[in-house]
Coordinates of C-alpha atoms in Angstrom, one line a residue:
Chain A
M802 CA -21.1 35.8 -7.7
S803 CA -18.6 38.5 -8.0
V804 CA -15.2 38.2 -6.3
E805 CA -13.8 41.3 -4.6
I806 CA -10.2 41.6 -3.6
L807 CA -9.7 44.6 -1.4
N808 CA -6.3 46.1 -0.6
V809 CA -4.7 42.8 -0.1
S810 CA -1.1 42.7 1.0
K811 CA 1.2 39.8 1.9
S812 CA 4.9 39.7 2.9
F813 CA 7.2 36.8 3.4
G814 CA 10.0 38.2 5.7
D815 CA 11.4 41.1 3.8
T816 CA 9.8 40.3 0.5
H817 CA 6.5 42.0 -0.3
A818 CA 4.9 39.3 -2.4
V819 CA 1.6 41.1 -2.9
Q820 CA 1.2 44.8 -2.2
D821 CA -2.1 46.6 -1.9
V822 CA -3.9 44.7 -4.6
S823 CA -7.6 45.5 -5.4
L824 CA -9.6 43.7 -8.1
T825 CA -13.2 43.0 -8.8
I826 CA -14.1 40.0 -10.9
E827 CA -17.6 39.7 -12.2
Q828 CA -19.8 36.6 -12.2
G829 CA -18.9 34.3 -15.1
E830 CA -15.8 36.2 -16.1
I831 CA -12.5 34.5 -17.0
F832 CA -9.9 36.6 -15.5
A833 CA -6.1 36.2 -16.0
L834 CA -3.4 37.3 -13.7
L835 CA -0.4 37.7 -15.9
G836 CA 3.2 38.3 -14.8
G837 CA 6.7 37.0 -14.6
S838 CA 7.9 34.6 -12.0
G839 CA 8.0 36.1 -8.5
C840 CA 5.5 38.9 -9.3
G841 CA 3.1 37.7 -6.7
K842 CA 0.4 36.2 -8.9
T843 CA 0.6 32.7 -7.4
T844 CA 0.6 34.1 -3.8
L845 CA -2.6 36.0 -4.7
L846 CA -4.2 32.8 -6.0
R847 CA -3.1 30.8 -3.0
M848 CA -4.7 33.5 -0.8
L849 CA -8.0 33.0 -2.7
A850 CA -7.8 29.2 -2.2
G851 CA -6.9 29.7 1.5
F852 CA -3.4 28.3 1.6
E853 CA -2.0 31.7 2.5
S854 CA -3.6 34.4 4.6
P855 CA -3.1 38.0 3.7
D856 CA -1.4 40.4 6.2
S857 CA -4.1 43.0 5.5
G858 CA -7.0 43.5 3.2
D859 CA -10.1 41.4 2.5
V860 CA -11.4 38.9 0.0
R861 CA -15.1 38.7 -0.6
I862 CA -17.3 36.4 -2.6
N863 CA -20.8 37.8 -3.1
G864 CA -20.1 40.4 -0.5
E865 CA -19.1 37.9 2.2
S866 CA -15.5 37.8 3.5
I867 CA -14.0 34.3 3.1
L868 CA -10.8 35.0 4.9
A869 CA -11.9 33.3 8.1
L870 CA -12.6 30.1 6.3
P871 CA -10.0 27.3 6.0
P872 CA -9.4 26.0 2.5
F873 CA -11.7 23.0 3.0
H874 CA -14.7 25.2 3.8
R875 CA -14.3 27.6 0.9
H876 CA -16.5 27.4 -2.2
V877 CA -13.4 27.8 -4.2
N878 CA -11.6 25.0 -6.1
M879 CA -8.3 25.0 -7.7
M880 CA -6.6 23.2 -10.6
F881 CA -3.0 22.7 -9.6
Q882 CA -0.1 23.3 -11.9
S883 CA 1.1 19.7 -11.4
Y884 CA -2.6 18.6 -11.6
A885 CA -2.1 17.0 -8.2
L886 CA -4.2 13.9 -9.1
F887 CA -4.2 11.3 -6.3
P888 CA -1.9 8.6 -7.7
H889 CA -3.5 5.8 -5.7
M890 CA -7.1 6.5 -6.9
T891 CA -8.8 5.9 -10.2
V892 CA -10.0 8.8 -12.3
E893 CA -13.5 8.1 -10.9
K894 CA -12.4 8.2 -7.3
N895 CA -10.3 11.3 -7.9
I896 CA -13.4 13.1 -9.1
A897 CA -15.7 11.7 -6.4
F898 CA -13.3 12.8 -3.7
G899 CA -14.7 16.4 -3.6
P900 CA -18.4 15.7 -3.7
A901 CA -17.9 12.9 -1.1
Q902 CA -16.6 15.4 1.4
D903 CA -19.8 17.3 1.1
G904 CA -21.7 14.3 2.4
L905 CA -23.7 13.7 -0.8
S906 CA -25.4 10.3 -1.3
K907 CA -23.7 7.7 -3.4
Q908 CA -26.1 8.2 -6.2
E909 CA -25.6 12.0 -6.2
I910 CA -21.9 11.5 -6.2
A911 CA -22.1 9.1 -9.1
E912 CA -24.2 11.6 -11.0
R913 CA -21.7 14.4 -10.5
V914 CA -18.9 12.2 -11.6
D915 CA -20.8 11.2 -14.8
E916 CA -21.7 14.8 -15.4
V917 CA -18.1 16.2 -15.3
L918 CA -16.6 13.3 -17.1
E919 CA -19.0 13.9 -19.9
L920 CA -18.1 17.6 -19.8
V921 CA -14.4 16.8 -20.4
Q922 CA -15.2 13.8 -22.7
M923 CA -13.3 11.3 -20.6
E924 CA -16.0 8.8 -19.8
R925 CA -14.0 6.0 -21.2
Y926 CA -11.1 6.5 -18.9
R927 CA -13.0 6.4 -15.6
K928 CA -11.3 3.2 -14.3
R929 CA -7.8 4.3 -15.1
K930 CA -5.1 5.4 -12.7
P931 CA -3.6 8.9 -13.3
A932 CA -0.3 7.4 -14.3
Q933 CA -1.9 5.6 -17.2
L934 CA -3.1 8.9 -18.8
S935 CA -1.3 11.3 -21.0
G936 CA -0.6 14.9 -20.0
G937 CA -3.6 16.3 -21.8
Q938 CA -5.9 13.6 -20.3
Q939 CA -4.6 14.3 -16.8
Q940 CA -5.3 17.9 -17.3
R941 CA -8.9 17.2 -18.3
I942 CA -9.4 15.0 -15.2
A943 CA -7.9 17.7 -13.0
L944 CA -10.3 20.2 -14.5
A945 CA -13.2 17.8 -14.0
R946 CA -12.2 17.2 -10.4
S947 CA -12.1 20.9 -9.6
L948 CA -15.5 21.4 -11.2
A949 CA -17.2 18.5 -9.5
K950 CA -18.0 20.5 -6.4
K951 CA -19.7 23.2 -8.5
P952 CA -17.5 26.0 -7.0
S953 CA -18.3 29.7 -7.0
L954 CA -14.8 30.4 -8.1
L955 CA -12.4 28.2 -10.1
L956 CA -8.7 28.9 -9.8
L957 CA -6.3 27.7 -12.5
D958 CA -2.6 27.7 -11.6
E959 CA -0.5 27.8 -14.8
P960 CA -2.9 25.3 -16.4
M961 CA -0.9 24.7 -19.6
A962 CA 2.6 24.6 -18.1
A963 CA 3.0 20.8 -18.3
L964 CA 1.8 20.5 -21.9
D965 CA 3.7 20.8 -25.2
K966 CA 3.0 23.7 -27.4
K967 CA 0.7 22.2 -29.9
L968 CA -1.5 20.5 -27.3
R969 CA -1.5 23.8 -25.3
M970 CA -3.2 25.8 -28.1
R971 CA -5.9 23.2 -28.4
M972 CA -6.5 22.8 -24.7
Q973 CA -6.6 26.6 -24.2
L974 CA -9.7 26.9 -26.4
E975 CA -11.2 23.7 -25.1
L976 CA -10.7 24.7 -21.4
V977 CA -12.4 28.1 -22.1
S978 CA -15.3 26.5 -23.8
I979 CA -15.8 24.1 -20.8
V980 CA -15.5 26.8 -18.3
E981 CA -18.0 29.0 -20.2
Q982 CA -20.4 26.1 -20.5
V983 CA -20.4 25.7 -16.8
G984 CA -20.5 29.5 -16.3
V985 CA -18.2 29.5 -13.3
T986 CA -16.1 32.6 -12.5
C987 CA -12.5 31.7 -13.2
I988 CA -9.1 33.1 -12.3
I989 CA -6.1 31.9 -14.3
V990 CA -2.6 32.5 -13.2
T991 CA -0.1 32.5 -16.1
H992 CA 3.2 33.9 -17.2
D993 CA 2.3 33.3 -20.9
Q994 CA 0.8 36.3 -22.5
E995 CA -0.6 34.4 -25.4
E996 CA -2.4 32.1 -23.0
A997 CA -3.8 35.0 -21.0
M998 CA -5.0 36.7 -24.2
T999 CA -6.5 33.6 -25.7
M1000 CA -8.3 32.4 -22.6
S1001 CA -9.5 35.4 -20.6
N1002 CA -12.0 38.2 -20.9
R1003 CA -9.9 40.5 -18.8
I1004 CA -6.2 40.5 -17.8
A1005 CA -4.4 42.0 -14.8
I1006 CA -0.7 42.5 -15.3
M1007 CA 1.3 42.1 -12.1
D1008 CA 4.8 43.2 -11.4
A1009 CA 6.7 43.2 -8.1
G1010 CA 3.5 42.4 -6.1
R1011 CA 1.4 45.2 -7.7
I1012 CA -1.2 45.4 -10.3
R1013 CA 0.1 47.4 -13.2
Q1014 CA -2.9 47.4 -15.6
V1015 CA -6.3 45.8 -15.8
G1016 CA -8.2 45.5 -19.1
T1017 CA -9.4 43.4 -22.0
P1018 CA -6.7 41.7 -24.0
Q1019 CA -7.2 44.4 -26.7
E1020 CA -6.9 47.3 -24.2
I1021 CA -3.8 45.8 -22.8
Y1022 CA -2.1 45.3 -26.2
E1023 CA -3.2 48.5 -27.9
Y1024 CA -3.2 50.9 -25.0
P1025 CA -0.5 49.8 -22.5
N1026 CA -0.3 52.4 -19.7
S1027 CA 3.4 52.0 -19.0
R1028 CA 6.6 50.9 -20.4
M1029 CA 6.5 47.7 -18.3
T1030 CA 3.1 46.5 -19.7
A1031 CA 4.0 47.6 -23.2
E1032 CA 7.2 45.6 -23.2
F1033 CA 5.7 42.6 -21.3
V1034 CA 2.9 42.0 -23.8
G1035 CA 4.1 41.6 -27.3
S1036 CA 7.1 43.4 -28.7
I1037 CA 7.1 47.2 -29.2
N1038 CA 9.4 49.9 -30.6
L1039 CA 10.1 52.7 -28.1
L1040 CA 11.6 55.9 -29.3
P1041 CA 12.4 58.8 -26.9
A1042 CA 11.0 62.1 -28.1
T1043 CA 10.0 65.6 -26.9
V1044 CA 6.7 67.4 -27.6
T1045 CA 7.2 70.4 -29.9
A1046 CA 3.7 71.3 -30.8
C1047 CA 0.2 70.4 -29.7
A1048 CA -3.0 71.2 -31.5
E1049 CA -5.5 68.8 -32.9
S1050 CA -2.6 66.4 -33.1
T1051 CA 0.6 66.3 -31.2
T1052 CA 4.0 66.7 -32.9
L1053 CA 7.2 65.3 -31.3
Q1054 CA 10.8 65.6 -32.2
L1055 CA 12.7 62.3 -31.9
K1056 CA 15.8 62.3 -29.9
D1057 CA 19.0 61.6 -31.9
A1058 CA 17.1 61.8 -35.2
A1059 CA 16.0 64.5 -37.6
S1060 CA 12.5 63.1 -38.0
T1061 CA 9.3 64.1 -36.3
V1062 CA 6.4 62.1 -35.1
V1063 CA 2.7 63.1 -35.3
C1064 CA 0.2 61.4 -33.2
R1065 CA -3.5 61.7 -32.1
D1066 CA -2.7 61.6 -28.4
T1067 CA -3.7 65.0 -27.1
R1068 CA -2.8 64.7 -23.4
A1069 CA 0.7 65.8 -24.0
R1070 CA 1.9 69.4 -23.3
E1071 CA 4.7 71.2 -25.1
G1072 CA 8.2 70.4 -23.8
E1073 CA 7.3 67.2 -22.1
A1074 CA 9.4 64.1 -22.8
Y1075 CA 7.7 60.8 -23.9
L1076 CA 8.4 57.5 -25.3
V1077 CA 6.8 57.0 -28.7
A1078 CA 5.5 53.5 -28.8
I1079 CA 4.7 51.7 -32.0
R1080 CA 3.9 48.0 -32.4
P1081 CA 6.0 46.3 -35.1
E1082 CA 3.0 45.1 -37.1
K1083 CA 1.9 48.7 -37.5
V1084 CA 5.1 49.8 -39.1
A1085 CA 5.2 49.6 -42.9
L1086 CA 8.4 48.7 -44.6
S1087 CA 9.2 50.0 -48.0
T1088 CA 12.2 49.5 -50.2
E1089 CA 11.5 52.7 -52.1
D1090 CA 13.2 55.8 -51.0
E1091 CA 10.1 57.8 -50.1
A1092 CA 10.0 61.4 -49.3
A1093 CA 11.0 62.1 -45.8
G1094 CA 8.2 63.5 -43.7
P1095 CA 6.7 63.0 -40.3
N1096 CA 6.2 59.3 -39.1
C1097 CA 9.0 58.3 -41.4
L1098 CA 12.4 56.9 -40.7
R1099 CA 15.2 55.6 -42.9
G1100 CA 17.5 52.7 -42.2
V1101 CA 19.1 49.6 -43.4
I1102 CA 18.1 46.0 -42.8
D1103 CA 20.1 44.5 -40.0
D1104 CA 18.4 41.2 -39.5
I1105 CA 15.5 39.2 -40.8
A1106 CA 13.7 36.5 -38.9
Y1107 CA 11.5 34.4 -41.2
L1108 CA 8.6 33.0 -39.2
G1109 CA 6.5 31.6 -42.1
S1110 CA 3.3 33.7 -41.7
H1111 CA 5.3 36.8 -41.3
S1112 CA 8.9 38.0 -41.0
V1113 CA 10.3 40.1 -38.2
V1114 CA 12.7 42.6 -39.8
H1115 CA 15.2 44.5 -37.7
V1116 CA 16.1 47.8 -39.2
R1117 CA 19.1 49.8 -38.1
L1118 CA 18.2 53.5 -38.1
E1119 CA 20.6 56.2 -39.0
N1120 CA 21.3 56.9 -35.3
G1121 CA 22.3 53.2 -34.8
K1122 CA 19.1 52.2 -33.0
I1123 CA 17.2 49.1 -34.0
M1124 CA 13.6 49.2 -34.9
Q1125 CA 11.3 46.2 -35.5
A1126 CA 8.8 45.9 -38.3
H1127 CA 6.6 42.9 -39.2
M1128 CA 6.3 42.0 -42.8
S1129 CA 3.4 39.9 -43.8
N1130 CA 4.4 37.1 -46.2
V1131 CA 1.5 37.6 -48.5
S1132 CA 3.3 36.3 -51.6
R1133 CA 5.6 33.3 -51.6
D1134 CA 8.7 35.2 -52.6
A1135 CA 8.2 38.0 -50.1
R1136 CA 11.3 36.9 -48.2
T1137 CA 13.5 37.1 -51.3
Q1138 CA 12.5 40.7 -52.1
I1139 CA 14.5 42.1 -49.2
D1140 CA 18.1 41.5 -48.2
F1141 CA 20.6 42.4 -45.5
E1142 CA 22.0 45.9 -45.6
Q1143 CA 19.3 47.0 -48.0
P1144 CA 18.2 50.7 -47.4
V1145 CA 14.5 50.8 -46.4
T1146 CA 12.0 53.4 -45.3
L1147 CA 9.8 52.7 -42.2
S1148 CA 6.5 54.6 -41.9
W1149 CA 3.4 54.4 -39.8
E1150 CA 0.0 56.1 -39.3
P1151 CA -0.5 58.8 -36.6
E1152 CA -3.3 56.6 -35.1
S1153 CA -0.8 53.8 -34.4
V1154 CA 1.4 55.9 -32.2
L1155 CA 1.0 55.7 -28.4
L1156 CA 2.8 58.0 -26.0
I1157 CA 4.2 56.5 -22.8
S1158 CA 5.6 58.5 -19.9
E1159 CA 9.4 58.3 -19.8
D1160 CA 9.7 58.2 -16.0
D1161 CA 8.3 54.7 -15.4
Chain B
M395 CA 35.5 -8.4 -19.7
K396 CA 36.8 -11.7 -18.5
L397 CA 38.6 -10.1 -15.6
T398 CA 35.5 -8.3 -14.4
K399 CA 33.6 -11.6 -14.4
I400 CA 36.3 -13.3 -12.4
M401 CA 36.3 -10.3 -10.0
L402 CA 32.5 -10.5 -9.7
G403 CA 32.6 -14.3 -9.0
F404 CA 35.3 -13.7 -6.4
G405 CA 33.2 -11.1 -4.7
F406 CA 30.1 -13.2 -4.6
A407 CA 32.1 -16.2 -3.4
F408 CA 33.6 -14.0 -0.6
L409 CA 30.1 -12.9 0.5
Y410 CA 28.1 -16.1 0.1
F411 CA 30.5 -19.1 0.3
P412 CA 30.3 -19.3 4.1
L413 CA 26.5 -19.4 3.8
V414 CA 26.6 -22.2 1.3
I415 CA 29.0 -24.2 3.6
L416 CA 26.5 -23.6 6.4
V417 CA 23.6 -24.8 4.4
I418 CA 25.5 -27.9 3.2
Y419 CA 26.7 -28.8 6.7
S420 CA 23.1 -28.5 8.0
F421 CA 22.5 -31.8 6.2
N422 CA 25.5 -33.4 7.8
E423 CA 24.9 -36.5 9.8
S424 CA 27.9 -36.1 12.1
R425 CA 27.8 -34.6 15.5
L426 CA 30.9 -32.6 14.8
V427 CA 30.1 -29.5 12.9
T428 CA 33.3 -29.4 10.8
V429 CA 33.5 -33.1 9.8
W430 CA 31.3 -34.4 7.0
S431 CA 30.0 -37.9 7.4
E432 CA 26.9 -38.5 5.3
F433 CA 23.6 -36.8 4.2
S434 CA 20.9 -36.5 6.8
V435 CA 18.0 -34.3 7.9
K436 CA 18.1 -35.5 11.5
W437 CA 19.2 -32.1 12.9
Y438 CA 16.1 -30.5 11.6
F439 CA 14.0 -32.9 13.6
E440 CA 16.3 -32.4 16.6
L441 CA 15.8 -28.7 16.2
F442 CA 12.0 -29.0 16.5
K443 CA 12.4 -31.1 19.6
D444 CA 14.5 -28.4 21.3
E445 CA 12.0 -26.5 23.4
Q446 CA 14.5 -23.8 24.5
L447 CA 15.2 -22.8 20.8
I448 CA 11.5 -22.9 19.9
N449 CA 10.5 -20.7 22.8
G450 CA 13.3 -18.3 22.0
F451 CA 12.1 -18.2 18.4
L452 CA 8.5 -17.5 19.4
L453 CA 9.5 -14.8 21.8
S454 CA 11.7 -13.2 19.2
L455 CA 8.9 -13.3 16.7
R456 CA 6.5 -11.7 19.2
I457 CA 8.9 -9.0 20.2
A458 CA 9.9 -8.3 16.6
S459 CA 6.3 -7.9 15.3
L460 CA 5.3 -5.7 18.2
T461 CA 8.4 -3.6 17.8
A462 CA 7.8 -3.2 14.1
C463 CA 4.2 -2.0 14.7
A464 CA 5.1 0.5 17.5
S465 CA 8.1 1.9 15.7
V466 CA 6.2 2.4 12.5
V467 CA 3.5 4.4 14.3
F468 CA 6.1 6.6 16.2
G469 CA 8.5 6.8 13.2
T470 CA 5.7 8.0 10.9
M471 CA 4.6 10.6 13.4
A472 CA 8.2 11.8 13.8
S473 CA 8.7 11.9 10.0
Y474 CA 5.5 13.9 9.5
I475 CA 6.5 16.5 12.0
L476 CA 10.0 16.7 10.6
V477 CA 8.9 17.1 7.0
K478 CA 5.6 18.9 7.1
F479 CA 5.7 21.3 10.0
G480 CA 8.4 23.6 8.6
R481 CA 10.7 25.2 11.0
F482 CA 9.9 25.1 14.7
P483 CA 12.0 25.9 17.8
G484 CA 14.2 22.9 18.5
Q485 CA 13.8 21.3 15.1
T486 CA 17.5 20.7 14.6
I487 CA 17.8 19.0 18.0
F488 CA 14.7 17.0 17.4
S489 CA 15.8 15.7 14.0
G490 CA 19.3 15.0 15.4
L491 CA 18.0 13.1 18.4
T492 CA 15.5 11.1 16.3
V493 CA 18.2 9.6 14.1
A494 CA 21.0 9.5 16.7
P495 CA 20.3 5.8 17.5
L496 CA 21.4 5.0 14.0
V497 CA 25.0 5.7 14.9
M498 CA 24.9 4.9 18.6
P499 CA 26.9 1.8 19.6
D500 CA 24.5 -1.0 20.8
V501 CA 26.5 -1.4 24.0
I502 CA 25.8 2.2 25.0
T503 CA 22.1 2.0 24.0
G504 CA 21.8 -1.2 26.0
L505 CA 23.6 0.0 29.0
S506 CA 21.8 3.3 29.2
L507 CA 18.4 1.6 28.9
L508 CA 19.3 -0.9 31.6
L509 CA 20.3 2.0 33.9
L510 CA 17.0 3.7 33.0
F511 CA 14.9 0.6 33.8
V512 CA 16.7 0.0 37.1
G513 CA 16.3 3.6 38.1
L514 CA 12.6 3.6 37.1
N515 CA 12.1 0.5 39.2
E516 CA 13.6 2.2 42.2
L517 CA 11.6 5.4 41.6
I518 CA 8.1 4.3 40.7
G519 CA 8.3 0.5 41.0
W520 CA 7.9 -0.1 37.3
P521 CA 9.2 -2.2 35.5
S522 CA 9.2 -4.6 38.5
A523 CA 11.1 -7.2 36.5
R524 CA 12.9 -7.0 33.2
G525 CA 11.8 -9.3 30.4
A526 CA 9.9 -9.2 27.1
T527 CA 8.4 -5.8 27.8
T528 CA 11.7 -4.1 28.5
I529 CA 13.2 -5.7 25.4
W530 CA 10.3 -4.4 23.4
I531 CA 10.7 -0.9 24.7
A532 CA 14.4 -1.0 24.0
H533 CA 13.9 -2.2 20.5
V534 CA 11.3 0.4 19.7
T535 CA 13.6 3.2 20.8
F536 CA 16.3 2.3 18.2
C537 CA 13.9 1.1 15.5
I538 CA 12.1 4.4 15.4
A539 CA 15.2 6.0 14.0
F540 CA 15.3 3.6 11.0
V541 CA 11.6 3.9 10.3
T542 CA 11.9 7.7 10.5
V543 CA 14.7 7.8 7.9
V544 CA 12.8 5.6 5.4
V545 CA 9.4 7.2 5.8
S546 CA 10.7 10.8 5.9
S547 CA 12.6 10.4 2.6
R548 CA 9.4 9.2 1.0
L549 CA 7.3 12.0 2.5
R550 CA 9.9 14.6 1.3
E551 CA 9.6 13.4 -2.3
M552 CA 5.8 13.4 -2.2
D553 CA 4.2 16.2 -4.1
G554 CA 2.9 18.6 -1.5
S555 CA 0.2 19.9 -3.8
L556 CA -1.6 16.5 -3.4
E557 CA -2.4 17.3 0.2
E558 CA -3.4 20.9 -0.8
A559 CA -5.6 19.5 -3.5
A560 CA -7.4 17.2 -1.0
M561 CA -7.9 20.1 1.4
D562 CA -9.1 22.3 -1.5
L563 CA -11.7 19.6 -2.3
G564 CA -13.1 19.8 1.2
A565 CA -11.1 17.3 3.3
G566 CA -9.9 18.5 6.8
P567 CA -6.3 17.8 7.9
V568 CA -7.1 14.4 9.6
K569 CA -8.9 13.1 6.5
V570 CA -6.2 14.4 4.3
F571 CA -3.7 12.4 6.3
F572 CA -5.6 9.1 6.3
Y573 CA -7.0 9.3 2.7
I574 CA -4.1 10.9 0.8
T575 CA -0.8 11.0 2.7
L576 CA -0.9 7.6 4.4
P577 CA -1.8 5.5 1.2
I578 CA 0.9 7.3 -0.7
I579 CA 3.7 6.7 1.9
M580 CA 2.4 3.2 2.6
P581 CA 5.2 1.4 0.7
A582 CA 7.8 3.3 2.8
I583 CA 5.9 2.4 6.0
M584 CA 5.8 -1.2 4.9
S585 CA 9.5 -1.4 4.2
G586 CA 10.1 0.5 7.5
W587 CA 8.0 -2.2 9.2
L588 CA 10.1 -5.0 7.6
L589 CA 13.3 -3.2 8.5
A590 CA 12.3 -2.8 12.2
F591 CA 11.2 -6.4 12.3
T592 CA 14.5 -7.7 11.0
L593 CA 16.5 -5.4 13.3
S594 CA 14.6 -6.5 16.3
L595 CA 14.8 -10.2 15.3
D596 CA 18.5 -9.9 14.8
D597 CA 19.5 -7.9 18.0
L598 CA 21.6 -9.6 20.6
V599 CA 23.5 -6.9 22.4
I600 CA 20.7 -4.6 23.5
A601 CA 18.4 -7.5 24.3
S602 CA 21.1 -9.1 26.5
F603 CA 21.3 -5.8 28.6
V604 CA 17.6 -5.2 29.2
S605 CA 16.4 -8.9 29.4
G606 CA 15.7 -10.6 32.6
P607 CA 15.4 -14.2 33.7
G608 CA 13.1 -16.3 31.6
A609 CA 13.0 -14.0 28.7
S610 CA 15.6 -15.2 26.2
T611 CA 15.3 -14.2 22.6
L612 CA 16.4 -16.5 19.8
P613 CA 19.8 -14.7 19.3
M614 CA 20.4 -15.0 23.0
V615 CA 19.6 -18.7 23.0
I616 CA 21.8 -19.4 20.0
Y617 CA 24.7 -17.3 21.4
S618 CA 24.7 -19.1 24.8
S619 CA 24.4 -22.5 23.2
V620 CA 27.2 -21.8 20.8
R621 CA 29.5 -21.0 23.8
L622 CA 29.0 -24.6 24.9
G623 CA 30.1 -25.8 21.5
V624 CA 28.4 -25.4 18.1
S625 CA 25.6 -27.9 17.6
P626 CA 24.6 -28.9 14.1
K627 CA 21.1 -27.8 15.1
I628 CA 22.2 -24.2 14.7
N629 CA 23.2 -24.9 11.1
A630 CA 19.7 -26.3 10.5
L631 CA 18.1 -23.3 12.1
A632 CA 20.3 -20.9 10.1
T633 CA 19.3 -22.6 6.9
I634 CA 15.6 -22.2 7.7
F635 CA 16.3 -18.5 8.4
V636 CA 18.2 -18.1 5.1
V637 CA 15.3 -19.6 3.2
C638 CA 12.8 -17.4 5.0
I639 CA 14.8 -14.3 4.3
L640 CA 15.1 -15.3 0.6
I641 CA 11.3 -15.7 0.3
S642 CA 10.5 -12.4 2.2
S643 CA 13.0 -10.3 0.3
T644 CA 11.8 -11.7 -3.0
A645 CA 8.3 -10.9 -1.9
S646 CA 9.1 -7.3 -0.9
W647 CA 11.0 -6.8 -4.2
W648 CA 8.0 -8.0 -6.1
L649 CA 5.7 -5.8 -4.1
A650 CA 7.9 -2.8 -4.6
N651 CA 7.9 -3.4 -8.4
R652 CA 4.1 -3.9 -8.4
F653 CA 3.4 -0.6 -6.7
S654 CA 6.0 1.5 -8.6
P655 CA 4.7 4.6 -10.3
A656 CA 5.4 3.3 -13.8
S657 CA 2.8 0.5 -13.5
G658 CA 0.1 2.8 -12.2
G659 CA 0.5 2.0 -8.6
T660 CA 1.3 4.3 -5.7
G661 CA 3.7 7.0 -6.8
K662 CA 4.1 10.6 -7.6
T663 CA 2.4 12.3 -10.4
T664 CA 4.6 14.2 -12.8

């Protein structure tokens, strides 16, 4: 039951909400649309549900276009950001609402309700009204309701937005395990990169109505294809540099610094300008004044953010720029071993370096 | 602290002292409304013997309940169009005209409706005579405005994704309206009904314009009898009314509390 989105575009007046988006989502896949507010991810989701119709392009499920179908005839169900549980109905009636529209018999409907309530472990709450449930419980009921019709495609609109952080972490994993148990193809819209990475098999990063990169969480994090995706997911150090030599490895001269960078990226040609991208956790921080060489920069500690498991250290380089390094707090006194204005050396492996085109 | 209590007492007295006097004097034995003689309930019995008053009361009740029902239907339709249909050509004019009767003086509404009915009679021969039907039509026209205001505010605060969710689960637009939207806005429709009922029951000016011979609503009967001198019967009638209003407003307050979102009744989700 693959879902194909083919060259879909949608404008509201002068705003191009979605521009020429194409995606293929495989059967059983959990796919995340990740992007900031106004990037078009919600519009795309609403087009799949049938609440908006695209100006051009096509949406196919199992090869058949669903664009001509109104929302109530699509085999697509959505879990709304506000959950949209019907306040005047009990949990049971809320869940039964979908199957009842299909004209199932009373017994079949009751079986469906039991089945999904068991799936989300909410059997005890079947007679309650939504207002008598906590946020996490409401979310489970909303999920159960959207699964009760056994849809070909499940849409989750910012599923964790209404939950507090601790509950969010737990519900992310739980929701994934329920969705995987059912085996339904699922598209999640979220602005939270951690949520996207925790929950999905693949992620599409959207910006200004366009898809910027599609890949597994690891691909997106380790090999961002542009400055936008690199900066959107996690934090990253970007240093402008020019290629001076390319052989088995590429050598670059950093701008406003004497140091050179060596990396394994062999696409680069001599004289080209790039951004050298290094994730903070791949930067090693040393208090010893090591011999200057390639992939080595000196500086002083500008700021330390102690986060418990690790500390984020901001190092002011000799050219005044700030570079981030993560220091794992392996020993309990790790934090006390460094101090503000202390001279340090930053170094990294050639394998950790990624080159990103400057003009992006 | 003491001053505020005195002020509060003064305010309440200003508002309700006349009512209290009225209730007390309804138990006055004397024929003269302003002179107290002794306690008696005879005016209550006199009241029930007065056929004109009873007929006026029954007519008013009939017109008021029919008015409330019709204006709730039309008012809900108007609210739905105003809130849910987005922008459409003439929307501003439509919403303006819908609520205009709220600020229109009764005299003007009454006169214009009278002219309409007279004109219609000449043109198409209907309404052949003015009476209960014309009063009902007139009352519906201005009660729609009140119902629209009450219902549309409720519709506006209703979470629109509820309707989308119902549609997503396979319900067509008509089902969505009757199974989701209507139950959720029902408290507003009920208070709209009560409001229309009260307004219709209370109206004197418009009814006087569009009424015909033989169709006298209660306010009209009272008004004309008061012109001949206030009878203590009116005091008794007013007391019954005050008691009825007290009971019904307590009931509606209780209902509103019972169905508030906090107690798991009809309300918005977070």
